[in-house]
mmCIF file of C-alpha atoms in Angstrom:
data_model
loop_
_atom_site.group_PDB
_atom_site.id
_atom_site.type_symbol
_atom_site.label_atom_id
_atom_site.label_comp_id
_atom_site.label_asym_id
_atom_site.label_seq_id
_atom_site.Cartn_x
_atom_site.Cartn_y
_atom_site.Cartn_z
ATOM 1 C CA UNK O 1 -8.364 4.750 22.702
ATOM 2 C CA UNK O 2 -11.311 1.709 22.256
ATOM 3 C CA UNK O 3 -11.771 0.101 25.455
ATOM 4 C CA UNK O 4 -12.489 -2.902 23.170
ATOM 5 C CA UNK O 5 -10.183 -6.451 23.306
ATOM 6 C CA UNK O 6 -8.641 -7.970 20.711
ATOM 7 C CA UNK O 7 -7.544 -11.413 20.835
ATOM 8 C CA UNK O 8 -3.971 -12.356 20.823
ATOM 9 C CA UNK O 9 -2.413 -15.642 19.464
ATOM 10 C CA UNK O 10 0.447 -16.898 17.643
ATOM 11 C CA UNK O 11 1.453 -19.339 15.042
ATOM 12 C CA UNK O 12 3.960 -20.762 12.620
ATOM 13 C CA UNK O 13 4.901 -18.643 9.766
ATOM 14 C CA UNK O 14 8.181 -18.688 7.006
ATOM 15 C CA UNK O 15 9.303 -16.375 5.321
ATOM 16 C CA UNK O 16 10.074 -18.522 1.592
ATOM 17 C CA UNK O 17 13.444 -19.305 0.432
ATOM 18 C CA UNK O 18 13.799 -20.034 -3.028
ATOM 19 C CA UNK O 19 16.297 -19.591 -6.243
ATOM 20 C CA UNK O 20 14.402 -16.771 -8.240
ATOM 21 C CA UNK O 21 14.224 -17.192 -12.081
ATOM 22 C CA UNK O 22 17.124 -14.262 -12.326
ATOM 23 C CA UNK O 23 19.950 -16.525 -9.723
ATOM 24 C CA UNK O 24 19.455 -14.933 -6.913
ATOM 25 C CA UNK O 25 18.568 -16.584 -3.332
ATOM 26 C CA UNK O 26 16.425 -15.512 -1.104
ATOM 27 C CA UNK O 27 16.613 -16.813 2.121
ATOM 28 C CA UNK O 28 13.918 -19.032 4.281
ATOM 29 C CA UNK O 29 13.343 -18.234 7.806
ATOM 30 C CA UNK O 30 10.863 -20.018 10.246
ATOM 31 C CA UNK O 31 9.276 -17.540 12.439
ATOM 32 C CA UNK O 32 6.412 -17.102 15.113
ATOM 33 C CA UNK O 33 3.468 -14.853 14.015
ATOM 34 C CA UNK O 34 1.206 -12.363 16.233
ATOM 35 C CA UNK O 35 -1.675 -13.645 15.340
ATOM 36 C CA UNK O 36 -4.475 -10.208 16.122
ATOM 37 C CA UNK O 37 -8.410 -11.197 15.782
ATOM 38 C CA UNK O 38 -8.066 -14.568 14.093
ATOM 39 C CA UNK O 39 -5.659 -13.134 11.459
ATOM 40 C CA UNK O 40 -1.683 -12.930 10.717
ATOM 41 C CA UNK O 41 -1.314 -8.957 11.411
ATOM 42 C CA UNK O 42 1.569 -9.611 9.326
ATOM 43 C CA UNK O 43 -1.159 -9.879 6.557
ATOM 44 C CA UNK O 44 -3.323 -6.507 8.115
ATOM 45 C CA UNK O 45 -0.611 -3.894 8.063
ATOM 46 C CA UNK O 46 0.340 -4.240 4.046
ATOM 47 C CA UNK O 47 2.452 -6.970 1.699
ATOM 48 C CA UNK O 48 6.052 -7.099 3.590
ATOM 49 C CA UNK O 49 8.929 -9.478 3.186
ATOM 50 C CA UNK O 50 9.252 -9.161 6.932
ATOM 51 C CA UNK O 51 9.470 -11.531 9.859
ATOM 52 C CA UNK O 52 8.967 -11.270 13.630
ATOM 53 C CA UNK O 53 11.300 -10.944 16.176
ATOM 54 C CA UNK O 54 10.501 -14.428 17.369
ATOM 55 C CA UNK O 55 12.474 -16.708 14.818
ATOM 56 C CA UNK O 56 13.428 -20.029 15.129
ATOM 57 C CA UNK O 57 17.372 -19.869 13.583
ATOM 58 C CA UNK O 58 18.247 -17.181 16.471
ATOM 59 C CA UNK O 59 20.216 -18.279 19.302
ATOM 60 C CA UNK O 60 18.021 -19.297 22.564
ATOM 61 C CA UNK O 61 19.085 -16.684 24.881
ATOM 62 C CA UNK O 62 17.999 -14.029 22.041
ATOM 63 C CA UNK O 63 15.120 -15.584 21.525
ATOM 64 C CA UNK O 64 14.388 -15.329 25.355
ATOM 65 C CA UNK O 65 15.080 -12.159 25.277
ATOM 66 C CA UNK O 66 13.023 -11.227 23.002
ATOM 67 C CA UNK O 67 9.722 -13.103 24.346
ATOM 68 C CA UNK O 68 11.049 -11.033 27.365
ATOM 69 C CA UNK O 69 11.000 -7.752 25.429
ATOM 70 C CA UNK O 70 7.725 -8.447 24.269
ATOM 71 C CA UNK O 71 6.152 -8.861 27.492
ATOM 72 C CA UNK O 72 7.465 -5.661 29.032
ATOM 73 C CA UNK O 73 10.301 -7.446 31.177
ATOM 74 C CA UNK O 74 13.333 -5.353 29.809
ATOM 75 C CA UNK O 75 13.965 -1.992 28.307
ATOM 76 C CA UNK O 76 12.342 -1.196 25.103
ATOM 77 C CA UNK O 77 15.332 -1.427 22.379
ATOM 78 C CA UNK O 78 13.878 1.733 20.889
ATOM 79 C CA UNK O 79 13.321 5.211 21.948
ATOM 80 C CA UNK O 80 9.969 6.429 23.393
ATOM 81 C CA UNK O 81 8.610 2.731 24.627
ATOM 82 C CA UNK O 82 9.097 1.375 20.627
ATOM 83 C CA UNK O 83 9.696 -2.605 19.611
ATOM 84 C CA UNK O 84 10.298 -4.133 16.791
ATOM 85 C CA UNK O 85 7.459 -6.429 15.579
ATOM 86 C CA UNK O 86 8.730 -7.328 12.139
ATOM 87 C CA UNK O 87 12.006 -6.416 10.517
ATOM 88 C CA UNK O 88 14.264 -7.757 7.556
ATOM 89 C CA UNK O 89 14.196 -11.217 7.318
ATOM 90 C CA UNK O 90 17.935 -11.456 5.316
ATOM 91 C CA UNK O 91 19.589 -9.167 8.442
ATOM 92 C CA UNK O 92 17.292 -7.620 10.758
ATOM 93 C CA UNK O 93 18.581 -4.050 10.348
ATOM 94 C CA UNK O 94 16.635 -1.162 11.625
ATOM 95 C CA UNK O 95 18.373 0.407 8.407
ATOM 96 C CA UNK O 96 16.515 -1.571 6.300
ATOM 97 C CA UNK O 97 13.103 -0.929 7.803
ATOM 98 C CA UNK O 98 11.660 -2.646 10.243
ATOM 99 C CA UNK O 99 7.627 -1.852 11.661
ATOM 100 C CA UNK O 100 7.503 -1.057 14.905
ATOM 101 C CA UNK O 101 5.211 -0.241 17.856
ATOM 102 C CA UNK O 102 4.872 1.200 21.274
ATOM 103 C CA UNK O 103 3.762 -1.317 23.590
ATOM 104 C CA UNK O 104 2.411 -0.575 27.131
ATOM 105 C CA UNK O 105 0.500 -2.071 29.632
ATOM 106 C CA UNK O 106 -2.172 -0.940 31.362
ATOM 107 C CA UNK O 107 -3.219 -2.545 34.733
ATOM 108 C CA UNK O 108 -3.225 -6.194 33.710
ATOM 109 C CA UNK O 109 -3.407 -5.360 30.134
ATOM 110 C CA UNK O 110 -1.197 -4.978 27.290
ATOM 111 C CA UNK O 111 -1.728 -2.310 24.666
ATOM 112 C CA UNK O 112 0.462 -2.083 21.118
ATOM 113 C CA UNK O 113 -0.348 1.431 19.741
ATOM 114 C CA UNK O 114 1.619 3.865 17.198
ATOM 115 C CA UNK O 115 2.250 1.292 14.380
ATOM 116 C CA UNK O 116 5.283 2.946 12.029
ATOM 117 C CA UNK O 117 7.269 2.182 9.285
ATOM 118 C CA UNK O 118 11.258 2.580 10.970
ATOM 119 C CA UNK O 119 14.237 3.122 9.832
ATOM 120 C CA UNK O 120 16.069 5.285 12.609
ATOM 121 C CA UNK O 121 15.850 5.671 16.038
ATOM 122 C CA UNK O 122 13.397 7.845 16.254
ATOM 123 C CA UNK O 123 9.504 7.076 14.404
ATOM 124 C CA UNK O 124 7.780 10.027 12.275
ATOM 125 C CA UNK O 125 4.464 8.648 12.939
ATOM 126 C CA UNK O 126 2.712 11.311 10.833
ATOM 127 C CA UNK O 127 4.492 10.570 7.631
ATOM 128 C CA UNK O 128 5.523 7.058 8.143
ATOM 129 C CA UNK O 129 2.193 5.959 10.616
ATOM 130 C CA UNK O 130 -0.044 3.030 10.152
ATOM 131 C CA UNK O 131 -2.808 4.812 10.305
ATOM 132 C CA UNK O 132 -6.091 2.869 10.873
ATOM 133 C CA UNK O 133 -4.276 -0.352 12.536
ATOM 134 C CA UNK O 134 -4.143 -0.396 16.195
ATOM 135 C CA UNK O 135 -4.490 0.290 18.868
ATOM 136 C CA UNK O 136 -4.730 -2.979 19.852
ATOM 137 C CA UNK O 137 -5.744 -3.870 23.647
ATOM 138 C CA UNK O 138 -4.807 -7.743 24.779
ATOM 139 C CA UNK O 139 -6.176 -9.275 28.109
ATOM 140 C CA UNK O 140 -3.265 -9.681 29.779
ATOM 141 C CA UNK O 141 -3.675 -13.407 31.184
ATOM 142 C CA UNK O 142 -4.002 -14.643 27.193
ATOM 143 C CA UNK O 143 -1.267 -11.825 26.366
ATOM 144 C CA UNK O 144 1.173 -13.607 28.913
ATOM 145 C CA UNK O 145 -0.017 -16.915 28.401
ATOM 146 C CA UNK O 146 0.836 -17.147 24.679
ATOM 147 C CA UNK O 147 4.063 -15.943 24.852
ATOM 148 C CA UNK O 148 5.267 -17.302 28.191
ATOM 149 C CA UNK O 149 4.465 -20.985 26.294
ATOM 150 C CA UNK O 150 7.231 -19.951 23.389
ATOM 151 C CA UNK O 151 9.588 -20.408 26.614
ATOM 152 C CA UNK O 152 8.850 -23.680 27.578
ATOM 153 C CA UNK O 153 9.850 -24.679 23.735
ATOM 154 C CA UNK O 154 12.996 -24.977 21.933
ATOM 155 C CA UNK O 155 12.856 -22.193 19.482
ATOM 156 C CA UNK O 156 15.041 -24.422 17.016
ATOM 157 C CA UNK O 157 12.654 -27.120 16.854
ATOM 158 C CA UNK O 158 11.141 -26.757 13.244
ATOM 159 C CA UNK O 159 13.113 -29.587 11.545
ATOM 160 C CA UNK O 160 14.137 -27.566 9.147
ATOM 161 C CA UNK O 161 16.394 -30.209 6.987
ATOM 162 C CA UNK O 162 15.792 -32.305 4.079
ATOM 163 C CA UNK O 163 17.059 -35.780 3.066
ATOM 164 C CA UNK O 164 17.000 -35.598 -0.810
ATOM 165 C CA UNK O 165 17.162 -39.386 -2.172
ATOM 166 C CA UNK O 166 17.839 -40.272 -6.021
ATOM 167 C CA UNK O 167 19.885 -41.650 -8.520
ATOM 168 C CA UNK O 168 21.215 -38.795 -10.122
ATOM 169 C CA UNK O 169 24.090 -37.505 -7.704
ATOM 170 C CA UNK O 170 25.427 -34.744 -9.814
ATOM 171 C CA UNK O 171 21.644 -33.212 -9.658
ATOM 172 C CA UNK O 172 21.742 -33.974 -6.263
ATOM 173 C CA UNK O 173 24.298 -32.041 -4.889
ATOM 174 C CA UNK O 174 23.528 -28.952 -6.810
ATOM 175 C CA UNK O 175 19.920 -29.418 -4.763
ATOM 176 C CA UNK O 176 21.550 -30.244 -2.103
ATOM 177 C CA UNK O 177 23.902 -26.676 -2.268
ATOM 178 C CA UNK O 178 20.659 -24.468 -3.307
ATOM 179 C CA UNK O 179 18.999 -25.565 -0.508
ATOM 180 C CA UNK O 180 22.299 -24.385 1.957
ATOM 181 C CA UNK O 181 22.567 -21.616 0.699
ATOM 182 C CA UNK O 182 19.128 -20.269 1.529
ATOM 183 C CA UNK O 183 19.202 -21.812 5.402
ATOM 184 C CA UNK O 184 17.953 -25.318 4.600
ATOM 185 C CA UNK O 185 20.123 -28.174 5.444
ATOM 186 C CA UNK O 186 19.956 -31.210 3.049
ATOM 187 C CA UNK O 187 21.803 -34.592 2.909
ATOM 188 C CA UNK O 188 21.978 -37.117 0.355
ATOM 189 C CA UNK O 189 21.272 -40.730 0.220
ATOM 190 C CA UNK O 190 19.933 -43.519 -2.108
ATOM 191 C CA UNK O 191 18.079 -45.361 1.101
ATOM 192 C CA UNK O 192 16.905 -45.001 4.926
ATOM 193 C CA UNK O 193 18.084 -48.084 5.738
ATOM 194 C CA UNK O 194 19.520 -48.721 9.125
ATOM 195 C CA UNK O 195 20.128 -44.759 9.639
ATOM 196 C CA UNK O 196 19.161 -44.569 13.439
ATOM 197 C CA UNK O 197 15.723 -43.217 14.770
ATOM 198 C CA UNK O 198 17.468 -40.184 16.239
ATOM 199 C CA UNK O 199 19.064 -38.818 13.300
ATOM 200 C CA UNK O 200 15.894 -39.668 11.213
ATOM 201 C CA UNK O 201 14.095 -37.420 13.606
ATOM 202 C CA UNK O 202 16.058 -34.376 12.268
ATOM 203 C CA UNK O 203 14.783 -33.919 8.884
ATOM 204 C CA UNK O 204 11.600 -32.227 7.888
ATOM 205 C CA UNK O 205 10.984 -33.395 4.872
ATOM 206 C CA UNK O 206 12.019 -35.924 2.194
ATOM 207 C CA UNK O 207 12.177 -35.138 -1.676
ATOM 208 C CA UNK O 208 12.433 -38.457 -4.046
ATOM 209 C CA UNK O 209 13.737 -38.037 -7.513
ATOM 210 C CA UNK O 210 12.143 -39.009 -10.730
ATOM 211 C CA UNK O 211 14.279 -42.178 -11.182
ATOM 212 C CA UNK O 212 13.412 -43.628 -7.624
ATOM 213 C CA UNK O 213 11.278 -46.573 -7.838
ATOM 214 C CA UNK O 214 7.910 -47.070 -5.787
ATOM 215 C CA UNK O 215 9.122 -49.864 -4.035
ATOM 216 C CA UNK O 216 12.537 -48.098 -2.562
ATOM 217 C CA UNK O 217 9.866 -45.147 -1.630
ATOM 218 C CA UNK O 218 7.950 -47.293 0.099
ATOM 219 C CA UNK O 219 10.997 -48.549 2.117
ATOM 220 C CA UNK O 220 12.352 -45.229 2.978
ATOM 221 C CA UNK O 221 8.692 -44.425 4.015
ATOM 222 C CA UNK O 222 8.741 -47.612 6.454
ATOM 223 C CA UNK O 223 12.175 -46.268 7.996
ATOM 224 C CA UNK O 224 10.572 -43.266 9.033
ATOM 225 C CA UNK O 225 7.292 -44.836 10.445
ATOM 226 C CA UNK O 226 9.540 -47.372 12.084
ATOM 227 C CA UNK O 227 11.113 -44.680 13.981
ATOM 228 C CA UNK O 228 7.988 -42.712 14.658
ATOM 229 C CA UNK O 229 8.886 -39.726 12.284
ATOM 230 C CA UNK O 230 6.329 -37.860 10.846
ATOM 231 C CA UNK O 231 7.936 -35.904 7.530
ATOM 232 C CA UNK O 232 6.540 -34.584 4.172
ATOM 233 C CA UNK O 233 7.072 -36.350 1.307
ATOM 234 C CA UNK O 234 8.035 -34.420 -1.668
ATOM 235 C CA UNK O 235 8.046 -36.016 -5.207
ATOM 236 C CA UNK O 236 10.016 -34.176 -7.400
ATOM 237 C CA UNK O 237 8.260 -33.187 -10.819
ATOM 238 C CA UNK O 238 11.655 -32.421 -13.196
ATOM 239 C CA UNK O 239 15.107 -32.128 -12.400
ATOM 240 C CA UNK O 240 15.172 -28.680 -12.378
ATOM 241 C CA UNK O 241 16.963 -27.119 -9.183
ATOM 242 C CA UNK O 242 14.701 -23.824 -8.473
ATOM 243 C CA UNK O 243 11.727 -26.169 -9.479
ATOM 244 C CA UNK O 244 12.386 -28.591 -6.431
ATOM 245 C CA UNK O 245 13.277 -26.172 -3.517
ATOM 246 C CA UNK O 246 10.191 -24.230 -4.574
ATOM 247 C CA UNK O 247 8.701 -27.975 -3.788
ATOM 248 C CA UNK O 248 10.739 -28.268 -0.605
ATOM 249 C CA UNK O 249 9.970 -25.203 0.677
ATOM 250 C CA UNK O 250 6.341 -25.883 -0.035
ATOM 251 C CA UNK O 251 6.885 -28.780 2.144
ATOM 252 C CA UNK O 252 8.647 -27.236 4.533
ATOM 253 C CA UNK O 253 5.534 -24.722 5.523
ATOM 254 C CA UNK O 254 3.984 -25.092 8.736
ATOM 255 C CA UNK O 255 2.051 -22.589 9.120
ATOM 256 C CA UNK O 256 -1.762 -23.100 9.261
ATOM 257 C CA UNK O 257 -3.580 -24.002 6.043
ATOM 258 C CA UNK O 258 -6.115 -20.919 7.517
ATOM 259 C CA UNK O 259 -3.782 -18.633 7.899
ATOM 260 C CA UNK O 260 -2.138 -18.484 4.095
ATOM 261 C CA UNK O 261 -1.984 -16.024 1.818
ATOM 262 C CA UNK O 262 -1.886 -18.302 -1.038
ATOM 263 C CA UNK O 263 -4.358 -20.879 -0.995
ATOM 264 C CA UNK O 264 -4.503 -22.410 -4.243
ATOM 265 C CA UNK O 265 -2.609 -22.758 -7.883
ATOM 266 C CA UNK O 266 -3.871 -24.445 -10.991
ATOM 267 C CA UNK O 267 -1.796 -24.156 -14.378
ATOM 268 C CA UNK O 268 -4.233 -25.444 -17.466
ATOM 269 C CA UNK O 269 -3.912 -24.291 -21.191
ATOM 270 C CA UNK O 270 -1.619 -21.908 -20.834
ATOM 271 C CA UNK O 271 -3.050 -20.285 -17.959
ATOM 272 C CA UNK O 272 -2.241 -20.182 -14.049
ATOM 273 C CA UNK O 273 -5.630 -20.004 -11.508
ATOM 274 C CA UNK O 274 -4.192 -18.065 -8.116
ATOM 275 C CA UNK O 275 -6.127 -17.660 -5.184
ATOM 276 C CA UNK O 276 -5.233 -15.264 -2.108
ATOM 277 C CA UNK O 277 -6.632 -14.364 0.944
ATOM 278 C CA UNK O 278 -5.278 -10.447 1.073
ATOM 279 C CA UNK O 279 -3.814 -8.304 -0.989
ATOM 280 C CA UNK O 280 -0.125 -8.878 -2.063
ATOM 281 C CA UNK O 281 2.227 -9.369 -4.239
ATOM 282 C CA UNK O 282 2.200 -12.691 -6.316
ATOM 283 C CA UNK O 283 5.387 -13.733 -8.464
ATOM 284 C CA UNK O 284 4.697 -16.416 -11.299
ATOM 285 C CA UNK O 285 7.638 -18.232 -12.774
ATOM 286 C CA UNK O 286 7.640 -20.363 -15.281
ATOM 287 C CA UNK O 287 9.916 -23.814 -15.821
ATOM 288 C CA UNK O 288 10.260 -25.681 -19.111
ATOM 289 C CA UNK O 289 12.586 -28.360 -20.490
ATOM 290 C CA UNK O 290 12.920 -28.177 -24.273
ATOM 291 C CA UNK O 291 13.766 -31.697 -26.280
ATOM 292 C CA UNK O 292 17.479 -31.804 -25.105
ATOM 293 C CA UNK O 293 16.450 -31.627 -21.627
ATOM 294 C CA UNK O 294 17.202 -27.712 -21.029
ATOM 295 C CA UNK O 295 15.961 -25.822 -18.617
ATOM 296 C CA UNK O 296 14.513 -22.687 -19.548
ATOM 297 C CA UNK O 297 13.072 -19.927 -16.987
ATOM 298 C CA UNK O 298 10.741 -17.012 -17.459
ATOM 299 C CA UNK O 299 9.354 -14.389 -15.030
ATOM 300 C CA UNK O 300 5.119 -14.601 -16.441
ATOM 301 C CA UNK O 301 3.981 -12.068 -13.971
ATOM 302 C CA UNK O 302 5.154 -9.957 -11.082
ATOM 303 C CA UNK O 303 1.710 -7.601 -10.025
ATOM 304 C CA UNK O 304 0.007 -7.088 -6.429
ATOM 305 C CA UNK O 305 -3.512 -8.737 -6.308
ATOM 306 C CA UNK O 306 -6.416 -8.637 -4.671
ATOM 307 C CA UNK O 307 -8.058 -10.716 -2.367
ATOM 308 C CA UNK O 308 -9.847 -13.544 -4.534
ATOM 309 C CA UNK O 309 -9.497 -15.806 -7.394
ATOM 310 C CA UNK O 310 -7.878 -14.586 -10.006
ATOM 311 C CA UNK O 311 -6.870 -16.189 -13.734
ATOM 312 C CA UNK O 312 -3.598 -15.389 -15.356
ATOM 313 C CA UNK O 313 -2.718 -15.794 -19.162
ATOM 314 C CA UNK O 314 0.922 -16.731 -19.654
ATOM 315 C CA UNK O 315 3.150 -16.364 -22.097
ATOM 316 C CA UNK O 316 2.582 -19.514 -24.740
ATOM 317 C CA UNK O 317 6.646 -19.479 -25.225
ATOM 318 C CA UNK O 318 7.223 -20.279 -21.584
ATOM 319 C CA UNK O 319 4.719 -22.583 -21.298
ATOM 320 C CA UNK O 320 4.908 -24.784 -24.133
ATOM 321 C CA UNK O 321 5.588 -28.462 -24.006
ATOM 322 C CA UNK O 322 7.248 -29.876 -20.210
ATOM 323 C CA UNK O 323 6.841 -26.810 -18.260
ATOM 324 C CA UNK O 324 6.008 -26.432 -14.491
ATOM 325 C CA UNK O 325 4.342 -22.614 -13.155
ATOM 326 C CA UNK O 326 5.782 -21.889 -9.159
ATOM 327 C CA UNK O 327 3.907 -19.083 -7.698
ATOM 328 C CA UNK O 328 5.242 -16.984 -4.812
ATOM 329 C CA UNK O 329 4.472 -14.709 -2.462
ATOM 330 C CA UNK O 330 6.997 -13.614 0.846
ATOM 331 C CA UNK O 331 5.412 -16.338 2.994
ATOM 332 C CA UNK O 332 4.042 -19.064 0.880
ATOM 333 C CA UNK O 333 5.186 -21.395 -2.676
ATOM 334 C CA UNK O 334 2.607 -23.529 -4.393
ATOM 335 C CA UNK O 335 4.164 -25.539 -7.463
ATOM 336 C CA UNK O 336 1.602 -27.024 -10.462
ATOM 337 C CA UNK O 337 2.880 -28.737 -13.354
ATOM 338 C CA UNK O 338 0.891 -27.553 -16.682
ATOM 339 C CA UNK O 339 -2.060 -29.501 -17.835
ATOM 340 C CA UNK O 340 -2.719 -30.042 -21.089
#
């Protein structure tokens, strides 16, 4: 085993939500991430849908626990000294595969070893193995230190609720279910005004539809600074309902601009720019509304990619006329409207 450290951090993450092009949801999760030598290690082991243990929508004393797990203060939930270090992010099954490690310490230090692909009790690290990730070895005091801080915060704390304001209440409420039904809570208004500090400091974000005017933006925007709220604005490109939670959940993202796996989107001509920092999986969707104002939704490109820039021709059908491109991966959602 190298008698070499590696450093240990950690740091927002989510796991995107979104309505996919075929109906279905997929639900958002905020999460804490291990961050190993600078990077996500979600990002170094391959391109999962995964998150950590450490999530922000799990009741406090489980997330204790599980802060507690991590630092060796209860039993491992796995045989032979194995814990879970990302699993399912829609139900957090073992049966659905979860990665998991043997952690130990060693005098003050704290070693994560073994890394497997699990879906049993027991791990066949030769068939199912990580090979060539890990072992990792921690310094204890930054090991502790990192996660004994996760304890002194309220794991619920990431504002994760939108206030979606606009003319158009029908549109509105459809938003306002999407949203729901993938974990994000949403309430609808035409203005902030006189809505108390408090309950302003709840919401995460705020989306504006097409038909709001600058000046009742502007007012909304003075609510919030009156109350000492700092929230994302989003402003919503078509009244499409996929098209603006992709936005929201764009919003939404807290994790650091450093540590994305999708950096950067252009759409021009009939052709999508994409950008990523490691190899994954990158989803294109395209969003169009025809002359009567009809939405119309095609999947341009599913494919894994490398780490880089990389230029995409779509489909001239899909992107013809009003049309909007959302790219996805499992953690991150940029949204470009087509240029012309």
């Amino acid at each position: 085993m190298s008698a070499e450290y590696a450093t240990f951090g950690l740091a927002p993450a989510m796991r995107a939500g979104g309505v996919l092009a075929n109906g279905d949801y997929q639900v958002h999760r905020d999460f804490v991430d291990f961050i190993v030598d600078g990077r996500p290690l979600l990002y170094q082991l391959s391109d999962l849908d995964a998150v950590s243990p450490l999530a922000s929508d799990v009741p406090p004393a489980i997330f204790t626990a599980q802060v507690q797990s991590l630092l060796l203060e209860a039993d491992p939930p796995l045989p032979d000294g194995r814990y879970v270090i990302y699993g399912c992010p829609e139900c957090e099954s073992l049966a659905c595969g979860a990665v998991t490690a043997a952690i130990d310490r060693a005098g003050h230090d704290f070693i994560w070893r073994d890394f497997a692909w699990q879906t049993d009790e027991q791990a066949d690290l030769e068939l199912n193995g990580y090979h060539g990730i890990g072992p990792f070895r921690f310094r204890g005091a930054e090991y502790r230190a990192a996660l004994a801080s996760l304890l002194d915060e309220a794991p619920g704390g990431s504002r994760r609720r939108v206030l979606l304001i606009g003319a158009r209440v029908a549109l509105l409420a459809k938003l306002a279910a999407a949203l729901r039904t993938i974990g994000i809570g949403a309430d609808i208004t035409r203005d902030a005004e006189g809505v108390p500090a408090d309950e302003l400091r709840a919401y995460g974000a705020v989306a504006f539809g097409r038909a709001v005017t600058e000046e009742e933006r502007a007012a909304v925007r003075r609510a919030f600074d009156r109350a000492g709220v700092e929230v994302a604005y989003v402003d919503g490109l078509a009244p499409i309902v996929p098209l603006l939670v992709a936005q929201i959940e764009n919003a939404l993202d807290r994790s650091p601009p450093q540590q994305r796996r999708l950096t950067r989107l252009v759409a021009v001509d009939g052709e999508a720019g994409v950008e990523v920092t490691s190899p994954c999986r990158v989803r294109l969707t395209a969003y169009r509304l025809d002359r009567l104002y009809r939405t119309h939704a095609h999947e341009v490109f599913d494919g894994v990619l490398e780490a880089g820039r990389h230029r995409i021709a779509l489909d001239a059908k899909a992107v013809k006329g009003e049309s909007y491109v959302v790219a996805r991966t499992s953690t991150s959602v940029l949204v470009e409207a087509m240029a012309r």
